[in-house]
Coordinates of C-alpha atoms in Angstrom, one line a residue:
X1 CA -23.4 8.4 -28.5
X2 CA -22.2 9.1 -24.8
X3 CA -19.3 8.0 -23.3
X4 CA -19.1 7.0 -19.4
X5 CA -15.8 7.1 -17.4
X6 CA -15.9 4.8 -14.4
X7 CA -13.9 3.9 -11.9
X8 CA -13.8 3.3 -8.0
X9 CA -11.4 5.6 -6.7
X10 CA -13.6 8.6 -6.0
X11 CA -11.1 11.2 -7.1
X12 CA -11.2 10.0 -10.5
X13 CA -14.7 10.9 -10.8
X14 CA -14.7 14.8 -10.0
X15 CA -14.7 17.8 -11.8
X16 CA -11.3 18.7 -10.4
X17 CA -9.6 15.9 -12.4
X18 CA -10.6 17.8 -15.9
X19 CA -8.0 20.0 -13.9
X20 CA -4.2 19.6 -14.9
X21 CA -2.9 20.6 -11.3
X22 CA -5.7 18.2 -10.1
X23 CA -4.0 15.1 -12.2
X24 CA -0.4 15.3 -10.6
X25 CA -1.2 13.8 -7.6
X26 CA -2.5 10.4 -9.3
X27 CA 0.3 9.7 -11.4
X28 CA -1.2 7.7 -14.9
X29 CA -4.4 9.6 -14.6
X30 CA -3.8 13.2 -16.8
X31 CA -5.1 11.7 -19.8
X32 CA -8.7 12.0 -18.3
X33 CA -8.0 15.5 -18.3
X34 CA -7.1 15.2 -21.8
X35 CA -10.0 13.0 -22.7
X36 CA -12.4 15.4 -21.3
X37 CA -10.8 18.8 -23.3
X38 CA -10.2 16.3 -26.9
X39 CA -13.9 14.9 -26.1
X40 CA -15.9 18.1 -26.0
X41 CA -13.5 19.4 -29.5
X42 CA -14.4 16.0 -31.7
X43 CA -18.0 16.3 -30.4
X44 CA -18.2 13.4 -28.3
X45 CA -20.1 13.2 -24.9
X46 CA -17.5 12.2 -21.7
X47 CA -19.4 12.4 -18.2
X48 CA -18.5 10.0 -15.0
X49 CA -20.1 7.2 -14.2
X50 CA -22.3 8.4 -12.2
X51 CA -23.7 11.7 -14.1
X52 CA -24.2 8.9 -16.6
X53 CA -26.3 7.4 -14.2
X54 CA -28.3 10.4 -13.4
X55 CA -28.4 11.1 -17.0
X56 CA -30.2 7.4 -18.1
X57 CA -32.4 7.8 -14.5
X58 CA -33.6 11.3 -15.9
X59 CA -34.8 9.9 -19.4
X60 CA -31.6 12.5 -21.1
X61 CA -29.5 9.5 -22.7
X62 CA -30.8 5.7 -23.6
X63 CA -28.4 3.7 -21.6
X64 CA -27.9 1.4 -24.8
X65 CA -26.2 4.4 -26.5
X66 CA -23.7 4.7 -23.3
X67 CA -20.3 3.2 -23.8
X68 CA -18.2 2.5 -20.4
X69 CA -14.9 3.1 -20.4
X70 CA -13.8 1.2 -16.8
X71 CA -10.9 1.4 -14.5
X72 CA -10.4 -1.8 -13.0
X73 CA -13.7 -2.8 -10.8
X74 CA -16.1 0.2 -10.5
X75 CA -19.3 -0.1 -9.2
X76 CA -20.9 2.4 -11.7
X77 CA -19.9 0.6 -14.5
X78 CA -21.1 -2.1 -13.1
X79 CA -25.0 -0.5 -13.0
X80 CA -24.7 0.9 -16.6
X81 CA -23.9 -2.2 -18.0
X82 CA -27.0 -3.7 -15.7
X83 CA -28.8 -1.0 -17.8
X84 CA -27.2 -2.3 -21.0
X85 CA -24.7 0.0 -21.9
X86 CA -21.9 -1.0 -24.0
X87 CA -18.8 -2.0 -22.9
X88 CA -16.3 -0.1 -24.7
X89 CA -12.5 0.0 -22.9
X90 CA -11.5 -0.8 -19.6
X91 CA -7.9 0.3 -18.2
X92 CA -5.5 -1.2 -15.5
X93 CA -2.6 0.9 -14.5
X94 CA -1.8 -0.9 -11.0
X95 CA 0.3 -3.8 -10.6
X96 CA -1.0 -7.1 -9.1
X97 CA 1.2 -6.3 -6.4
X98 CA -1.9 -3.5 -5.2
X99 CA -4.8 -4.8 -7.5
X100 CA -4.5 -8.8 -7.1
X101 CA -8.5 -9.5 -7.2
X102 CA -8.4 -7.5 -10.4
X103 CA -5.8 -10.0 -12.5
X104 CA -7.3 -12.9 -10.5
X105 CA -10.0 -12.8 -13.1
X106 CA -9.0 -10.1 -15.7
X107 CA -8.9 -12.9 -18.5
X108 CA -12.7 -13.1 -18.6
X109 CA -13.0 -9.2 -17.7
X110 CA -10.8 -8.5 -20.8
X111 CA -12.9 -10.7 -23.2
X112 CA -16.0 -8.6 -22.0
X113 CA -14.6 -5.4 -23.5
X114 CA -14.0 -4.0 -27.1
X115 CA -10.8 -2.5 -26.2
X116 CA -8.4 -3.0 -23.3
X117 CA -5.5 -0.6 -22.3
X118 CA -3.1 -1.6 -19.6
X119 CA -0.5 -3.9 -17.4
X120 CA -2.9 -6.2 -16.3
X121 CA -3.7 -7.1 -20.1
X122 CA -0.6 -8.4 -20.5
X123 CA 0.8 -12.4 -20.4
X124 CA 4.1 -13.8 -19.0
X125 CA 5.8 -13.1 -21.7
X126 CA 4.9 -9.5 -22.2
X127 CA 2.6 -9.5 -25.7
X128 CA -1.3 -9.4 -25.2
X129 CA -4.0 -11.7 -23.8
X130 CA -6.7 -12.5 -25.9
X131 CA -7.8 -11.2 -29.0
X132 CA -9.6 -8.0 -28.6
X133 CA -6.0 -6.2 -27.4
X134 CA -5.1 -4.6 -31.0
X135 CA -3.1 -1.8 -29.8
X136 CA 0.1 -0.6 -27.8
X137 CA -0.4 0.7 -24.4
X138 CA 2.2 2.2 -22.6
X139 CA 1.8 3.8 -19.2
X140 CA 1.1 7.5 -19.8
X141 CA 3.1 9.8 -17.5
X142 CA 3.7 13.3 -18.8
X143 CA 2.3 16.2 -20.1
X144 CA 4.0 17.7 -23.5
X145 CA 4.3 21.0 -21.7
X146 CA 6.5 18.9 -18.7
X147 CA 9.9 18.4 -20.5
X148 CA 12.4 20.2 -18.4
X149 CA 15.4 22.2 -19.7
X150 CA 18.7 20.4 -19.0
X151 CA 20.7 21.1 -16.7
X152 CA 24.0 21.4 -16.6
X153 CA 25.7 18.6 -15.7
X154 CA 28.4 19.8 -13.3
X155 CA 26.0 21.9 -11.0
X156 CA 23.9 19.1 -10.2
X157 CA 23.9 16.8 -7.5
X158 CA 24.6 12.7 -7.5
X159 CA 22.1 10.5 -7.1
X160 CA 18.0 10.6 -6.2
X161 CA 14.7 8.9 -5.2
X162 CA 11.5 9.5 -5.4
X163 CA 9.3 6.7 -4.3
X164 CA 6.7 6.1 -1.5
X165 CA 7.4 3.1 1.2
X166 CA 4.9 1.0 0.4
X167 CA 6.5 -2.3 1.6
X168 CA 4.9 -5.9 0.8
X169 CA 6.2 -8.9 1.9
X170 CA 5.5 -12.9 1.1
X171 CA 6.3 -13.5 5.2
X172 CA 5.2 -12.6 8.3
X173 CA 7.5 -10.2 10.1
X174 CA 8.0 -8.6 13.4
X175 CA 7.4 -4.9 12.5
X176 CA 9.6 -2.4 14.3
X177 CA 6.4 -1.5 16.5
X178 CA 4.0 -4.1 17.4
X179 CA 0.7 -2.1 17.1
X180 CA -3.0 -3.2 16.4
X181 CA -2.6 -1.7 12.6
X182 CA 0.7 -3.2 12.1
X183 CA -0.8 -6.4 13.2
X184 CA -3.8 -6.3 10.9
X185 CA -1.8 -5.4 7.7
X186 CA 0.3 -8.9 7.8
X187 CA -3.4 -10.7 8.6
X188 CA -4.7 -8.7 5.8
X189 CA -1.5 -9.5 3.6
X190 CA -2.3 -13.4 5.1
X191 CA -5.3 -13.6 3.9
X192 CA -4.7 -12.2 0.5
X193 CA -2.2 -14.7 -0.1
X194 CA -4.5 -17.4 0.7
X195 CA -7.4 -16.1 -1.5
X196 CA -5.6 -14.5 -4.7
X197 CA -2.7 -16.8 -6.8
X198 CA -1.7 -13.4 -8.5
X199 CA -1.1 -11.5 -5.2
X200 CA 1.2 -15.0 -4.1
X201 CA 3.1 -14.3 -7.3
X202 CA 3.3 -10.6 -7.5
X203 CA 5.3 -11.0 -4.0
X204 CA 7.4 -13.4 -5.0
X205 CA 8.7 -10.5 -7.8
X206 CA 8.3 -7.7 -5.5
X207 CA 11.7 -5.4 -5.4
X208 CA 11.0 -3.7 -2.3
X209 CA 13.8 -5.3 -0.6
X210 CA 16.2 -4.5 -3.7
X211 CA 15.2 -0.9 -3.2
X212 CA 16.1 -1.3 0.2
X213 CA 19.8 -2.2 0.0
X214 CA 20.1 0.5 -2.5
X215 CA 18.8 3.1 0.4
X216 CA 20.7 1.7 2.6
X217 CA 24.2 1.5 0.4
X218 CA 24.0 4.8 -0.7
X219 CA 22.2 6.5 1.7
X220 CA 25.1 5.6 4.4
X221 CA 27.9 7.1 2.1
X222 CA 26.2 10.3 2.2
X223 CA 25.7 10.4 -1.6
X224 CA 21.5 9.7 -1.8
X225 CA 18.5 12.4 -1.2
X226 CA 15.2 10.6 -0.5
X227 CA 12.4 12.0 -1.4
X228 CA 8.6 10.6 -1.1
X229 CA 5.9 9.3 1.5
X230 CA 6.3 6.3 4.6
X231 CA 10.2 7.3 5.0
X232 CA 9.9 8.6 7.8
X233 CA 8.1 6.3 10.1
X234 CA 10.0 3.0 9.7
X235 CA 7.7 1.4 12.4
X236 CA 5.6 -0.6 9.7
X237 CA 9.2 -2.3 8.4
X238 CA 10.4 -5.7 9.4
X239 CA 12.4 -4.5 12.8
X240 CA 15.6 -5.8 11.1
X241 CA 15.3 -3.3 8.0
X242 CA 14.0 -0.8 10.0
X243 CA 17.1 -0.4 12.3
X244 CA 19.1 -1.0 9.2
X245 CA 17.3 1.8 7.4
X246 CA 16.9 4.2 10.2
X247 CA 20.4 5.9 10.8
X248 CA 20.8 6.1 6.9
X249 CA 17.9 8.1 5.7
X250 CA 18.0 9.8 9.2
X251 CA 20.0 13.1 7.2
X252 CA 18.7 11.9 3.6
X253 CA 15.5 11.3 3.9
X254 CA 14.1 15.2 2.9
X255 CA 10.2 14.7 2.7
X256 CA 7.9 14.4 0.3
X257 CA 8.8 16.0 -3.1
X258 CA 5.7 18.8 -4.3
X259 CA 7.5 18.8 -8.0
X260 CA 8.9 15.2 -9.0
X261 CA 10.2 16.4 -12.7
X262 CA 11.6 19.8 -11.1
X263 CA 13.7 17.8 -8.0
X264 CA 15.2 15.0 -10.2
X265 CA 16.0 17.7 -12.9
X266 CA 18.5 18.6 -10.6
X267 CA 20.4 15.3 -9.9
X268 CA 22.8 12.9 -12.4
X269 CA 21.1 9.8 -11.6
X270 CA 18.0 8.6 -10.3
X271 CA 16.9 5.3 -9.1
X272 CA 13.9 3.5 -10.5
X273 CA 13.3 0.6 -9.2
X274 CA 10.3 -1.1 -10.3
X275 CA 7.5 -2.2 -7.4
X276 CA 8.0 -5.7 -9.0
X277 CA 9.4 -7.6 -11.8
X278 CA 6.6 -8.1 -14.7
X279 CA 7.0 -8.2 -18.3
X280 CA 5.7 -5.3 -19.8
X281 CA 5.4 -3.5 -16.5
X282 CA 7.3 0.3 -16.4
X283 CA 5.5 2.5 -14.8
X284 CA 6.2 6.6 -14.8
X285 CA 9.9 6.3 -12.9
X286 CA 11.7 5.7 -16.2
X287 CA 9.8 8.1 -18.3
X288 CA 10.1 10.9 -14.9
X289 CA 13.7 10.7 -16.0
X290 CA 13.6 11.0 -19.4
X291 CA 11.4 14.4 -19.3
X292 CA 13.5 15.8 -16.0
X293 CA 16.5 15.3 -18.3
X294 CA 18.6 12.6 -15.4
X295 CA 20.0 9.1 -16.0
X296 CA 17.7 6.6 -15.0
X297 CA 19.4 3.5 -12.5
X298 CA 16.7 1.1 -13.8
X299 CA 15.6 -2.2 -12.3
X300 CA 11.9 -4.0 -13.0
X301 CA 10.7 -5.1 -16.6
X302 CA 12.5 -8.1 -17.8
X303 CA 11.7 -7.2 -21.0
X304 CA 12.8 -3.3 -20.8
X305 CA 15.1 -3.6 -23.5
X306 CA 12.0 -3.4 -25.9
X307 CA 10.0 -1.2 -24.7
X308 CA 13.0 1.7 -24.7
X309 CA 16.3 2.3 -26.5
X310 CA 19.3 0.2 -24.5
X311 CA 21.4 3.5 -24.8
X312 CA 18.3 5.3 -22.8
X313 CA 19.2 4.1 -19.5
X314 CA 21.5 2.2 -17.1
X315 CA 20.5 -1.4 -16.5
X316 CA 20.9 -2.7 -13.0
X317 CA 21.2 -6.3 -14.2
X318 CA 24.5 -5.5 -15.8
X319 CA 26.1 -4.7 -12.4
X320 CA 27.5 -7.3 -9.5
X321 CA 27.3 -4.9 -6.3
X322 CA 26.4 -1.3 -5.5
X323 CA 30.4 -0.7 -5.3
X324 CA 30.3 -1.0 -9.0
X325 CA 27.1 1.0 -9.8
X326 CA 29.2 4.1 -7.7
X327 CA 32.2 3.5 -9.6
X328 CA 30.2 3.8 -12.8
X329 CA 28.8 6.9 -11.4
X330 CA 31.4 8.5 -10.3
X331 CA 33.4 7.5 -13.7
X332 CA 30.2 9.0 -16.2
X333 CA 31.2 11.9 -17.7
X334 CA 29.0 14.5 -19.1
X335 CA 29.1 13.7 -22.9
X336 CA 28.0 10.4 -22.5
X337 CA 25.4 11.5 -19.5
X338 CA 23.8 13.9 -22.1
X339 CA 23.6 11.6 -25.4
X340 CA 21.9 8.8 -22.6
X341 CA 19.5 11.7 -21.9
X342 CA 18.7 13.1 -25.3
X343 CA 18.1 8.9 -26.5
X344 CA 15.7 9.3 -23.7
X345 CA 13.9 12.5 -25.0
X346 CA 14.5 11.3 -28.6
X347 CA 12.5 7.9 -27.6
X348 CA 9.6 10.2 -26.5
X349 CA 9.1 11.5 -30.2
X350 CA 8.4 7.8 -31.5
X351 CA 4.7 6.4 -31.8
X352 CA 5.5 4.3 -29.2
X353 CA 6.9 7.1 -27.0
X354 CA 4.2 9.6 -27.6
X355 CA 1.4 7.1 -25.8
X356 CA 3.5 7.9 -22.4
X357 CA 2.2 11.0 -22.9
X358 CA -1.2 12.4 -21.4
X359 CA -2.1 13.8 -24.8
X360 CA -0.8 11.2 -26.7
X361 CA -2.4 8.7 -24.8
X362 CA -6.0 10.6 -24.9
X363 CA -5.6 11.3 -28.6
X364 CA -5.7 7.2 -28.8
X365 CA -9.1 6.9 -26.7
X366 CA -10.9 9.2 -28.8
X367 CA -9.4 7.6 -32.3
X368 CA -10.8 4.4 -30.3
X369 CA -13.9 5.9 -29.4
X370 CA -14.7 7.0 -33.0
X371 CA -14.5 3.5 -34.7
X372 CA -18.0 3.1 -32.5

């Protein structure tokens, strides 16, 4: 029995990723790593797709004793299971927001597989499509090793983000440089909207513009460091947010952030504001928190409530303006900061909070792997 790990984003399929330095820069893909390492200890064969490829071309393995585990498309899974491999468990980690071909059809894609694992195997309302979905995913994030000490409270600073600009919109827009690229994302974003009803959807619950006006609020009192990629080139943004953005994040903006869990460790509240609203969906920004030891400012799943404990973060929903979210801020005092925290860490120690884990996650793979 061999197992094949596909997937079309070429990084995923080099040696490097078996390396936990490697990992960081795809957040939601260390558990490879740990795939690999708990793999070789239980005996199990775990190549990439396309070793498994050489592998069945070379007469070493029979393809039919192959078992593909897929993220999303990938063109190598798609030859071994040509060659009659099995398929075994695919993965989605991406919202349709960035993969909308992908949930356009990922009802028949699921039924394919034994086993799925991810967002995109989730319905409206949060719980599982179809029947071969028998256990809890939740987007892994951290290694064990990660937790941060924490800090103390009055020696940190205010209020962080980490977060790349990678703006969506459901309109056309006139960008704050009219450029041939700039052109060709809004026909490509045009023409996705034409071809895929999920990526028409996904924009209708994007947050980008929510994570905009909380930039732009605290950014302009002075009281927000920025951290992360496309912040400082606001060319590609509408011209209106653009100029409305640019003065703010002009002395807050600081770069891209090398150490995410290190920075926010020093910092009382974080923002983490989903990419979209979608049941089911949180991604790493909420579990970041929890392991850097700050107070996450949370905004995305509708359904957050039962994935983690209420007393784990603060919900944006319960707020009427940005005025209030400072005073609340500015009122929190360190007690109640660090019980919000510990419910954080504490929620990590559950079943359900050791899957955000890279090993945790892994260790699930291989007890999946094992009922073959």
């Amino acid at each position: 029995m061999h197992f094949a790990f596909c997937s079309d984003i070429e990084e995923f399929n080099k040696d490097q990723l078996r390396d936990k330095q490697w990992s960081y820069r795809f957040p939601g893909s260390g558990w490879i790593t740990c795939v690999y390492r708990m793999a070789a200890e239980s005996g199990i064969n775990v190549a990439s797709g396309d070793v498994a490829l050489a592998n069945i071309a070379s007469k070493k393995w029979d393809a039919k004793e192959v078992y593909v585990i897929q993220d999303m498309t990938s063109t190598d899974a798609a030859k071994l299971l040509d060659l009659g491999a099995m398929p075994f468990l695919i993965t989605c980690f991406e919202a349709p927001l960035y993969a909308p071909f992908f949930y356009d059809s990922v009802v028949q894609i699921a039924d394919r597989f034994k086993f799925n694992l991810g967002f995109g195997f989730l319905n409206e309302q949060g719980g599982a499509i179809g029947e071969k979905t028998r256990f809890q995913f939740r987007f892994p994030s951290f290694y064990f090793d990660d937790m941060q000490e924490i800090r103390s409270w009055k020696d940190r600073k205010k209020l962080v983000l980490v977060a790349a600009n990678k703006y969506r919109a459901k309109n056309l827009f006139i960008p704050g440089r009219l450029s041939l690229i700039n052109v060709l994302r809004q026909v490509k974003s045009a023409s996705w909207q034409f071809i895929s009803p999920a990526y028409r959807k996904s924009l209708a619950a994007s947050l980008h513009d929510r994570r905009f006006e909380a930039i732009e609020y605290f950014a302009s009192k002075k009281e927000l460091d920025l951290y992360g990629a496309g912040w400082g080139d606001l060319d590609e943004l509408p011209m209106v947010w653009g100029n409305r953005l640019r003065d703010a994040v002009k002395d807050q903006y600081l770069g891209r952030c090398e150490n995410k869990l290190e920075t926010i460790s020093g910092y009382r509240f974080s923002i983490c504001f989903e990419n979209m609203v979608l049941p089911g969906y949180m991604t790493e920004k909420m579990v970041d928190c929890f392991v850097a030891g700050t107070v996450p400012l949370y905004l995305g799943a509708p359904d957050i409530e039962t994935l983690v404990p209420v007393e784990s973060f603060v919900d944006m929903r319960n707020f009427n303006s940005y005025d209030q979210v400072d005073n609340y801020m500015n009122s929190a005092n360190e007690h109640d900061a660090i019980r919000m925290i510990r419910a954080g860490r504490d929620y990590l120690r559950t079943e359900a909070g050791m899957l955000h884990s890279y090993e945790g996650f892994a260790r699930n793979v291989i007890r999946l792997a094992k009922t073959c």
